[in-house]
Short mmCIF file of C-alpha atoms and ligand atoms in Angstrom, two decimals:
data_model
loop_
_atom_site.label_atom_id
_atom_site.label_comp_id
_atom_site.label_asym_id
_atom_site.label_seq_id
_atom_site.Cartn_x
_atom_site.Cartn_y
_atom_site.Cartn_z
CA UNK Y 1 106.25 92.85 -2.32
CA UNK Y 2 103.17 91.47 -1.25
CA UNK Y 3 102.32 88.19 -1.39
CA UNK Y 4 105.85 87.40 -1.06
CA UNK Y 5 105.04 86.43 3.10
CA UNK Y 6 104.06 83.36 4.40
CA UNK Y 7 102.72 82.75 7.42
CA UNK Y 8 104.35 79.56 7.25
CA UNK Y 9 107.21 79.37 4.87
CA UNK Y 10 108.15 75.21 5.45
CA UNK Y 11 104.80 74.28 4.77
CA UNK Y 12 103.31 76.91 1.92
CA UNK Y 13 106.44 76.80 0.02
CA UNK Y 14 107.26 73.17 0.13
CA UNK Y 15 108.55 70.73 -3.02
CA UNK Y 16 105.61 68.08 -3.75
CA UNK Y 17 107.90 65.17 -2.12
CA UNK Y 18 108.13 67.13 0.82
CA UNK Y 19 104.33 67.77 0.99
CA UNK Y 20 104.15 63.55 -0.48
CA UNK Y 21 106.38 62.40 2.90
CA UNK Y 22 104.53 64.88 5.50
CA UNK Y 23 101.34 63.56 4.16
CA UNK Y 24 102.14 59.24 4.57
CA UNK Y 25 103.24 60.35 8.25
CA UNK Y 26 100.24 61.75 9.49
CA UNK Y 27 97.94 60.01 7.24
CA UNK Y 28 99.25 56.57 8.80
CA UNK Y 29 99.04 58.63 12.02
CA UNK Y 30 95.37 59.03 11.43
CA UNK Y 31 94.88 55.62 9.77
CA UNK Y 32 96.22 54.05 13.08
CA UNK Y 33 93.30 56.41 15.18
CA UNK Y 34 90.73 55.09 13.13
CA UNK Y 35 91.51 51.92 13.49
CA UNK Y 36 92.06 51.99 16.87
CA UNK Y 37 89.00 54.89 17.86
CA UNK Y 38 86.24 55.39 15.21
CA UNK Y 39 83.31 52.59 15.81
CA UNK Y 40 82.13 54.19 12.14
CA UNK Y 41 85.22 53.30 10.38
CA UNK Y 42 86.12 49.75 12.02
CA UNK Y 43 82.67 48.86 10.68
CA UNK Y 44 83.19 50.09 7.39
CA UNK Y 45 87.10 48.84 7.04
CA UNK Y 46 85.84 45.30 7.87
CA UNK Y 47 82.73 45.24 5.59
CA UNK Y 48 84.93 45.77 2.90
CA UNK Y 49 87.62 43.44 4.22
CA UNK Y 50 90.71 45.92 5.13
CA UNK Y 51 92.83 45.87 7.27
CA UNK Y 52 95.57 48.52 8.86
CA UNK Y 53 97.93 46.96 6.85
CA UNK Y 54 96.57 47.41 3.20
CA UNK Y 55 97.51 51.28 3.43
CA UNK Y 56 101.34 51.65 3.52
CA UNK Y 57 101.60 54.29 0.63
CA UNK Y 58 99.81 57.44 -0.22
CA UNK Y 59 98.87 55.54 -3.53
CA UNK Y 60 97.07 52.60 -1.12
CA UNK Y 61 94.72 54.88 -0.41
CA UNK Y 62 92.14 54.53 -3.29
CA UNK Y 63 91.83 50.95 -1.83
CA UNK Y 64 89.29 52.77 0.88
CA UNK Y 65 85.95 53.33 0.45
CA UNK Y 66 84.48 57.09 0.48
CA UNK Y 67 82.56 58.47 3.00
CA UNK Y 68 79.29 60.40 2.18
CA UNK Y 69 77.06 63.00 4.07
CA UNK Y 70 74.46 61.14 3.89
CA UNK Y 71 76.39 58.45 5.43
CA UNK Y 72 77.59 60.84 8.23
CA UNK Y 73 73.30 61.87 8.42
CA UNK Y 74 72.89 58.39 8.94
CA UNK Y 75 75.38 58.16 11.49
CA UNK Y 76 74.54 60.73 14.07
CA UNK Y 77 70.56 60.30 13.82
CA UNK Y 78 71.45 56.89 15.10
CA UNK Y 79 73.74 57.54 17.21
CA UNK Y 80 73.18 61.04 18.65
CA UNK Y 81 74.46 63.86 19.51
CA UNK Y 82 77.72 63.64 17.32
CA UNK Y 83 78.04 60.33 15.41
CA UNK Y 84 79.17 56.76 15.57
CA UNK Y 85 82.09 58.42 13.68
CA UNK Y 86 82.90 60.33 16.64
CA UNK Y 87 86.67 59.12 17.65
CA UNK Y 88 86.83 60.58 21.52
CA UNK Y 89 85.31 60.60 24.71
CA UNK Y 90 82.24 63.28 25.07
CA UNK Y 91 84.40 64.85 27.71
CA UNK Y 92 86.95 66.04 25.53
CA UNK Y 93 84.63 68.25 22.88
CA UNK Y 94 85.06 71.83 24.07
CA UNK Y 95 82.98 73.35 20.42
CA UNK Y 96 80.26 71.95 18.73
CA UNK Y 97 79.28 73.98 15.11
CA UNK Y 98 76.39 72.73 12.65
CA UNK Y 99 76.44 72.59 9.13
CA UNK Y 100 73.13 74.15 7.54
CA UNK Y 101 73.85 72.88 3.89
CA UNK Y 102 71.94 72.90 1.17
CA UNK Y 103 70.37 69.75 1.68
CA UNK Y 104 68.39 68.21 4.83
CA UNK Y 105 69.00 69.15 8.33
CA UNK Y 106 71.56 70.80 9.51
CA UNK Y 107 74.34 68.29 11.06
CA UNK Y 108 76.82 68.47 14.01
CA UNK Y 109 80.67 68.79 13.97
CA UNK Y 110 82.62 68.31 17.34
CA UNK Y 111 86.16 69.60 17.89
CA UNK Y 112 88.61 68.62 20.33
CA UNK Y 113 91.03 71.10 22.09
CA UNK Y 114 93.67 70.00 19.71
CA UNK Y 115 91.19 70.42 16.91
CA UNK Y 116 90.79 74.02 17.68
CA UNK Y 117 94.00 74.93 17.57
CA UNK Y 118 94.92 73.07 14.15
CA UNK Y 119 91.27 74.59 12.25
CA UNK Y 120 92.54 78.10 13.79
CA UNK Y 121 96.13 77.77 12.31
CA UNK Y 122 94.56 76.51 9.34
CA UNK Y 123 92.11 79.29 9.01
CA UNK Y 124 94.85 81.98 9.94
CA UNK Y 125 97.20 80.80 7.05
CA UNK Y 126 93.99 80.94 4.46
CA UNK Y 127 93.72 85.11 6.24
CA UNK Y 128 97.67 85.78 5.75
CA UNK Y 129 97.36 84.18 2.13
CA UNK Y 130 94.66 86.63 1.11
CA UNK Y 131 97.09 89.34 2.51
CA UNK Y 132 95.23 89.94 6.08
CA UNK Y 133 97.98 91.55 7.76
CA UNK Y 134 98.24 92.51 11.63
CA UNK Y 135 97.73 95.81 10.55
CA UNK Y 136 94.14 95.19 9.52
CA UNK Y 137 91.07 96.12 10.89
CA UNK Y 138 88.49 93.42 9.97
CA UNK Y 139 84.99 93.27 9.79
CA UNK Y 140 82.77 90.05 10.20
CA UNK Y 141 80.17 90.34 8.70
CA UNK Y 142 79.08 86.72 7.86
CA UNK Y 143 77.33 83.91 10.42
CA UNK Y 144 78.84 84.31 13.68
CA UNK Y 145 77.04 81.24 15.75
CA UNK Y 146 77.06 77.94 14.98
CA UNK Y 147 78.59 78.13 11.53
CA UNK Y 148 82.29 76.99 11.30
CA UNK Y 149 83.72 80.12 9.91
CA UNK Y 150 82.73 82.21 12.89
CA UNK Y 151 84.34 81.78 15.88
CA UNK Y 152 86.84 80.01 14.00
CA UNK Y 153 87.91 83.08 12.13
CA UNK Y 154 87.68 85.09 15.10
CA UNK Y 155 90.12 82.76 16.52
CA UNK Y 156 92.46 83.08 13.34
CA UNK Y 157 92.31 87.17 12.50
CA UNK Y 158 93.12 87.65 16.27
CA UNK Y 159 95.86 85.25 15.98
CA UNK Y 160 97.27 87.07 12.83
CA UNK Y 161 96.94 90.01 15.27
CA UNK Y 162 94.89 92.51 13.61
CA UNK Y 163 91.64 93.18 14.33
CA UNK Y 164 88.37 91.09 14.52
CA UNK Y 165 85.18 93.13 14.79
CA UNK Y 166 82.07 90.54 15.41
CA UNK Y 167 79.61 92.64 13.19
CA UNK Y 168 77.45 89.13 12.20
CA UNK Y 169 74.46 89.12 9.54
CA UNK Y 170 71.84 91.91 9.35
CA UNK Y 171 73.55 94.47 10.59
CA UNK Y 172 73.67 96.67 7.82
CA UNK Y 173 72.95 99.72 9.44
CA UNK Y 174 75.50 99.45 12.13
CA UNK Y 175 78.39 98.63 9.06
CA UNK Y 176 77.19 101.84 8.25
CA UNK Y 177 79.08 103.57 11.59
CA UNK Y 178 81.35 101.06 12.72
CA UNK Y 179 83.33 100.83 9.51
CA UNK Y 180 84.27 104.56 9.23
CA UNK Y 181 84.56 104.32 13.42
CA UNK Y 182 86.96 102.15 13.59
CA UNK Y 183 88.95 103.05 10.68
CA UNK Y 184 87.87 99.04 9.34
CA UNK Y 185 89.92 98.48 5.68
CA UNK Y 186 88.71 94.47 5.62
CA UNK Y 187 85.71 93.04 5.57
CA UNK Y 188 84.70 89.09 5.92
CA UNK Y 189 81.30 88.11 3.86
CA UNK Y 190 79.77 86.46 1.32
CA UNK Y 191 80.11 87.80 -2.30
CA UNK Y 192 76.36 88.01 -2.05
CA UNK Y 193 76.24 90.13 0.84
CA UNK Y 194 79.25 92.01 -0.49
CA UNK Y 195 76.73 93.24 -3.00
CA UNK Y 196 73.52 93.54 -1.06
CA UNK Y 197 75.85 95.88 1.39
CA UNK Y 198 77.02 97.57 -2.03
CA UNK Y 199 73.53 98.25 -2.24
CA UNK Y 200 72.62 99.14 0.86
CA UNK Y 201 74.83 101.69 1.01
CA UNK Y 202 73.94 103.66 -2.03
CA UNK Y 203 70.28 103.64 -0.65
CA UNK Y 204 71.87 105.18 1.96
CA UNK Y 205 72.88 108.07 0.17
CA UNK Y 206 76.89 107.29 -0.13
CA UNK Y 207 79.46 105.21 -2.59
CA UNK Y 208 80.62 102.14 -1.18
CA UNK Y 209 84.27 102.80 -1.84
CA UNK Y 210 84.06 106.06 0.23
CA UNK Y 211 83.79 103.68 3.29
CA UNK Y 212 87.53 102.77 2.97
CA UNK Y 213 87.54 99.26 2.64
CA UNK Y 214 90.72 98.07 0.66
CA UNK Y 215 90.48 93.95 1.30
CA UNK Y 216 87.24 92.02 0.95
CA UNK Y 217 87.80 88.06 2.24
CA UNK Y 218 84.96 86.65 0.55
CA UNK Y 219 83.66 82.53 1.23
CA UNK Y 220 80.89 80.11 1.63
CA UNK Y 221 79.65 80.30 -1.58
CA UNK Y 222 80.96 80.58 -5.41
CA UNK Y 223 80.91 83.91 -6.83
CA UNK Y 224 83.67 86.38 -5.86
CA UNK Y 225 86.34 83.82 -8.06
CA UNK Y 226 83.79 84.68 -10.90
CA UNK Y 227 85.61 87.76 -13.21
CA UNK Y 228 82.96 90.14 -13.42
CA UNK Y 229 81.04 89.87 -10.19
CA UNK Y 230 84.75 89.99 -8.50
CA UNK Y 231 85.53 93.22 -11.14
CA UNK Y 232 82.07 94.87 -9.86
CA UNK Y 233 82.66 94.29 -6.15
CA UNK Y 234 86.18 95.73 -7.01
CA UNK Y 235 84.75 98.69 -8.59
CA UNK Y 236 82.18 99.50 -6.03
CA UNK Y 237 84.55 99.38 -2.55
CA UNK Y 238 88.10 100.20 -4.15
CA UNK Y 239 88.68 96.95 -2.96
CA UNK Y 240 90.81 93.99 -3.38
CA UNK Y 241 87.99 90.92 -3.49
CA UNK Y 242 89.54 87.44 -2.82
CA UNK Y 243 88.22 84.15 -1.69
CA UNK Y 244 88.47 80.95 0.38
CA UNK Y 245 86.86 77.33 0.66
CA UNK Y 246 85.79 75.10 3.31
CA UNK Y 247 83.78 72.56 4.10
CA UNK Y 248 82.30 72.52 7.30
CA UNK Y 249 82.91 68.52 8.10
CA UNK Y 250 86.69 68.67 7.33
CA UNK Y 251 88.04 72.64 8.23
CA UNK Y 252 86.73 76.48 7.69
CA UNK Y 253 89.07 77.13 5.15
CA UNK Y 254 90.99 74.77 3.26
CA UNK Y 255 91.65 76.55 -0.17
CA UNK Y 256 92.42 80.58 -0.34
CA UNK Y 257 93.48 82.98 -3.02
CA UNK Y 258 96.82 85.14 -2.68
CA UNK Y 259 96.48 88.73 -4.10
CA UNK Y 260 97.72 87.38 -7.15
CA UNK Y 261 94.08 86.92 -7.50
CA UNK Y 262 94.43 83.44 -9.72
CA UNK Y 263 92.65 80.27 -7.90
CA UNK Y 264 92.67 79.48 -4.24
CA UNK Y 265 95.93 78.07 -2.88
CA UNK Y 266 95.33 74.10 -1.52
CA UNK Y 267 96.42 75.88 2.14
CA UNK Y 268 96.50 72.90 4.37
CA UNK Y 269 98.78 69.44 3.16
CA UNK Y 270 99.45 69.12 6.95
CA UNK Y 271 95.89 69.28 8.28
CA UNK Y 272 93.85 67.40 4.98
CA UNK Y 273 94.45 65.16 2.04
CA UNK Y 274 93.20 66.35 -0.82
CA UNK Y 275 91.82 64.56 -4.04
CA UNK Y 276 89.94 65.04 -6.99
CA UNK Y 277 87.87 62.66 -8.36
CA UNK Y 278 86.10 61.82 -11.73
CA UNK Y 279 82.45 61.69 -9.38
CA UNK Y 280 80.92 59.36 -12.41
CA UNK Y 281 83.68 56.62 -12.24
CA UNK Y 282 84.89 57.25 -8.63
CA UNK Y 283 88.06 57.60 -9.40
CA UNK Y 284 91.20 59.06 -8.22
CA UNK Y 285 92.59 61.97 -10.84
CA UNK Y 286 96.29 63.41 -11.44
CA UNK Y 287 95.95 67.19 -9.49
CA UNK Y 288 97.30 68.65 -12.93
CA UNK Y 289 95.95 72.22 -14.44
CA UNK Y 290 93.06 71.75 -16.17
CA UNK Y 291 91.97 68.55 -14.19
CA UNK Y 292 87.94 69.31 -13.22
CA UNK Y 293 86.28 67.08 -10.82
CA UNK Y 294 84.79 66.57 -7.06
CA UNK Y 295 87.26 67.53 -3.78
CA UNK Y 296 87.27 64.67 -1.89
CA UNK Y 297 88.87 65.00 2.34
CA UNK Y 298 90.95 62.66 4.33
CA UNK Y 299 91.73 64.72 7.25
CA UNK Y 300 94.69 64.10 8.98
CA UNK Y 301 95.64 65.05 12.62
CA UNK Y 302 91.60 64.78 13.57
CA UNK Y 303 91.00 64.18 16.75
CA UNK Y 304 86.79 64.41 17.14
CA UNK Y 305 85.41 63.58 14.23
CA UNK Y 306 88.14 61.91 11.57
CA UNK Y 307 87.04 61.53 8.17
CA UNK Y 308 88.27 59.48 5.12
CA UNK Y 309 88.24 60.02 1.68
CA UNK Y 310 84.84 62.16 2.64
CA UNK Y 311 83.38 63.15 -0.85
CA UNK Y 312 82.23 67.00 -0.57
CA UNK Y 313 80.08 67.72 -3.89
CA UNK Y 314 82.28 70.44 -4.19
CA UNK Y 315 82.95 70.90 -8.31
CA UNK Y 316 86.67 72.40 -8.95
CA UNK Y 317 89.15 73.29 -11.80
CA UNK Y 318 92.91 73.11 -11.07
CA UNK Y 319 93.79 76.13 -12.39
CA UNK Y 320 97.94 75.96 -12.05
CA UNK Y 321 100.39 74.07 -9.56
CA UNK Y 322 102.94 77.04 -9.05
CA UNK Y 323 102.17 81.00 -8.15
CA UNK Y 324 104.33 84.18 -8.41
CA UNK Y 325 103.56 84.31 -4.91
CA UNK Y 326 105.91 81.42 -4.08
CA UNK Y 327 103.61 79.23 -2.47
CA UNK Y 328 103.63 75.52 -4.44
CA UNK Y 329 100.17 74.54 -2.94
CA UNK Y 330 97.98 74.22 -6.22
CA UNK Y 331 95.49 76.66 -7.65
CA UNK Y 332 91.74 75.50 -7.88
CA UNK Y 333 88.17 77.34 -8.61
CA UNK Y 334 84.85 76.11 -7.45
CA UNK Y 335 82.62 75.36 -10.70
CA UNK Y 336 79.32 74.46 -8.31
CA UNK Y 337 78.08 72.09 -5.99
CA UNK Y 338 76.94 68.78 -7.26
CA UNK Y 339 73.62 69.74 -5.18
CA UNK Y 340 73.01 72.35 -6.92
CA UNK Y 341 73.68 71.15 -10.73
CA UNK Y 342 70.76 70.78 -13.34
CA UNK Y 343 70.58 68.41 -16.09
CA UNK Y 344 69.24 69.83 -18.99
CA UNK Y 345 68.74 66.87 -22.11
CA UNK Y 346 72.16 64.80 -19.82
CA UNK Y 347 74.05 68.44 -20.03
CA UNK Y 348 75.53 69.42 -17.00
CA UNK Y 349 75.08 72.73 -15.93
CA UNK Y 350 75.42 74.16 -12.53
CA UNK Y 351 73.55 77.71 -11.81
CA UNK Y 352 76.81 79.39 -11.05
CA UNK Y 353 77.97 78.87 -14.42
CA UNK Y 354 74.97 80.84 -16.17
CA UNK Y 355 75.75 83.42 -13.57
CA UNK Y 356 79.19 83.49 -14.70
CA UNK Y 357 78.44 83.57 -18.70
CA UNK Y 358 75.37 86.69 -17.87
CA UNK Y 359 78.36 88.00 -15.42
CA UNK Y 360 80.62 88.46 -19.07
CA UNK Y 361 77.99 90.94 -20.06
CA UNK Y 362 78.92 93.61 -17.30
CA UNK Y 363 77.96 96.39 -17.34
CA UNK Y 364 75.16 96.20 -19.37
CA UNK Y 365 74.05 93.34 -17.17
CA UNK Y 366 74.62 93.83 -13.12
CA UNK Y 367 75.27 89.89 -13.00
CA UNK Y 368 72.20 88.88 -11.19
CA UNK Y 369 70.25 85.70 -12.23
CA UNK Y 370 67.84 84.10 -11.54
CA UNK Y 371 66.76 80.30 -13.13
CA UNK Y 372 63.33 79.10 -12.69
CA UNK Y 373 62.25 75.89 -12.52
CA UNK Y 374 59.00 74.59 -13.12
CA UNK Y 375 59.70 71.59 -11.95
CA UNK Y 376 61.96 69.41 -9.02
CA UNK Y 377 65.49 69.46 -10.94
CA UNK Y 378 67.78 67.91 -11.39
CA UNK Y 379 66.14 67.61 -15.09
CA UNK Y 380 64.90 70.55 -16.85
CA UNK Y 381 63.55 70.41 -19.74
CA UNK Y 382 64.72 72.62 -22.28
CA UNK Y 383 64.83 76.00 -22.40
CA UNK Y 384 66.43 77.02 -19.26
CA UNK Y 385 64.42 79.81 -17.87
CA UNK Y 386 66.82 82.44 -16.87
CA UNK Y 387 65.80 85.87 -15.60
CA UNK Y 388 68.62 88.64 -16.10
CA UNK Y 389 69.23 91.91 -14.73
CA UNK Y 390 70.14 94.56 -17.14
CA UNK Y 391 71.51 97.92 -16.42
CA UNK Y 392 69.67 99.60 -19.36
CA UNK Y 393 66.07 99.58 -20.72
CA UNK Y 394 65.89 95.52 -22.07
CA UNK Y 395 66.73 95.30 -25.63
CA UNK Y 396 65.89 91.85 -27.77
CA UNK Y 397 69.84 92.07 -28.75
CA UNK Y 398 71.14 91.60 -25.72
CA UNK Y 399 68.54 88.70 -25.11
CA UNK Y 400 69.59 87.17 -28.08
CA UNK Y 401 73.81 87.50 -27.70
CA UNK Y 402 73.16 85.96 -23.90
CA UNK Y 403 71.20 83.26 -25.48
CA UNK Y 404 73.55 83.06 -28.08
CA UNK Y 405 76.90 82.97 -25.10
CA UNK Y 406 75.06 80.42 -22.91
CA UNK Y 407 74.54 77.94 -26.01
CA UNK Y 408 77.83 78.17 -27.25
CA UNK Y 409 79.74 78.21 -23.34
CA UNK Y 410 77.12 75.73 -21.65
CA UNK Y 411 75.73 73.95 -24.58
CA UNK Y 412 72.35 74.10 -23.56
CA UNK Y 413 69.66 76.11 -24.44
CA UNK Y 414 68.34 79.00 -22.97
CA UNK Y 415 65.17 81.30 -22.88
CA UNK Y 416 66.40 84.72 -21.84
CA UNK Y 417 64.05 86.94 -19.85
CA UNK Y 418 65.81 90.54 -19.13
CA UNK Y 419 64.29 92.94 -16.33
CA UNK Y 420 65.20 96.05 -14.72
CA UNK Y 421 68.36 96.25 -12.42
CA UNK Y 422 67.59 96.20 -8.72
CA UNK Y 423 64.36 93.21 -9.68
CA UNK Y 424 65.81 90.35 -8.16
CA UNK Y 425 66.18 89.71 -4.64
CA UNK Y 426 69.63 90.30 -2.92
CA UNK Y 427 70.56 87.96 0.06
CA UNK Y 428 72.64 88.69 2.85
CA UNK Y 429 73.84 85.83 3.55
CA UNK Y 430 74.42 82.51 0.55
CA UNK Y 431 72.29 83.82 -2.68
CA UNK Y 432 70.02 81.63 -4.46
CA UNK Y 433 70.31 81.32 -8.11
CA UNK Y 434 66.97 78.84 -8.55
CA UNK Y 435 63.85 80.32 -7.77
CA UNK Y 436 60.93 77.20 -7.33
CA UNK Y 437 57.59 77.60 -9.32
CA UNK Y 438 56.68 74.64 -8.12
CA UNK Y 439 54.79 74.18 -5.02
CA UNK Y 440 57.63 72.69 -2.41
CA UNK Y 441 57.29 69.80 -0.27
CA UNK Y 442 59.68 70.86 2.29
ZN1 ZN E 501 99.38 82.43 -4.94
#
């Protein structure tokens, strides 16, 4: 049966106890390494009065300080090119990627040969979890250049034995000929691109489902896990949609969904130690069904830029700790990013959550929305202005119904403006759910 099949059975189906033992060994090694090789962490630990012997067990980790993206940016600005957190000699670096990020200027991420092997193994495991097999022909319709999940996806998909087709971005015209010519049955892209491409195919006078794509591997932004967005993409392409989640500073894909489509499994306990914290009180939470918080990563086995308790600013919800596929890695969904979060009368609202609610009205709505901000966030004065596309001529009943549902689900007042399908912009990379009506300083 599909899904009951693993790339690394030992790790993917290991008991929590076995994982804990493994992580304890790897964490000890990584800490030895940080204390001896990382000037950045030597300073940080010294400032916090911490010695190596202060962390003997996994649970001792919470005595150690977090690492933030701002610290990494400062480290890189003061010690270019890779920052004071580089823990190897420059000649051991074999590749440099960059994280684009939603805020601030791009920062670089280096990897050694060993790091590259580790990234490939973890990423391959993630694609395999999503159902990628050696008989597949996978069109990579996402970034290939500096993007961490570009070349790593190539290495990972090739290592499974599948065919990797490096299409890249902005190549929809080429995709129309390449997909049928090569008999491609899978595509790796952002959910925004999948939805853009479906419209593109229709404009070219074809139905997306006639292309023969049976698997869509989505990632780089939340969306593919939203039930209505997923339903539409699956219907458009006649394909199964699964998603993955990673982090440019840690590893390209760390979580990925199996064909059960019940949230993304944690795939890499041998390479990454995951914590979920309450971002307000900055304390680690138990990883149990229903828990929500911010993902925090500690690298294991990392050579070039090992990070300890790195705050991702990704907000997630744990959906479960077991699965019909037999994998023991817990499952989660990404709620949104702290950087995108809005605050309406003290209530946190993620733009992706607004889209989630509006998408629930599909097929009456197309699922495309835009939030209009008159002033820089995160504080927004009510009502939250939301533009939503609807399939039929706009009706005041639908507008009222959406406003009521937003209030019920997100506990904020929204004022919804309905527009015709196809009015809002479509994006070939990551989608933009917020439109700034004010003059931006950037
Ligand atoms: Zn599963």
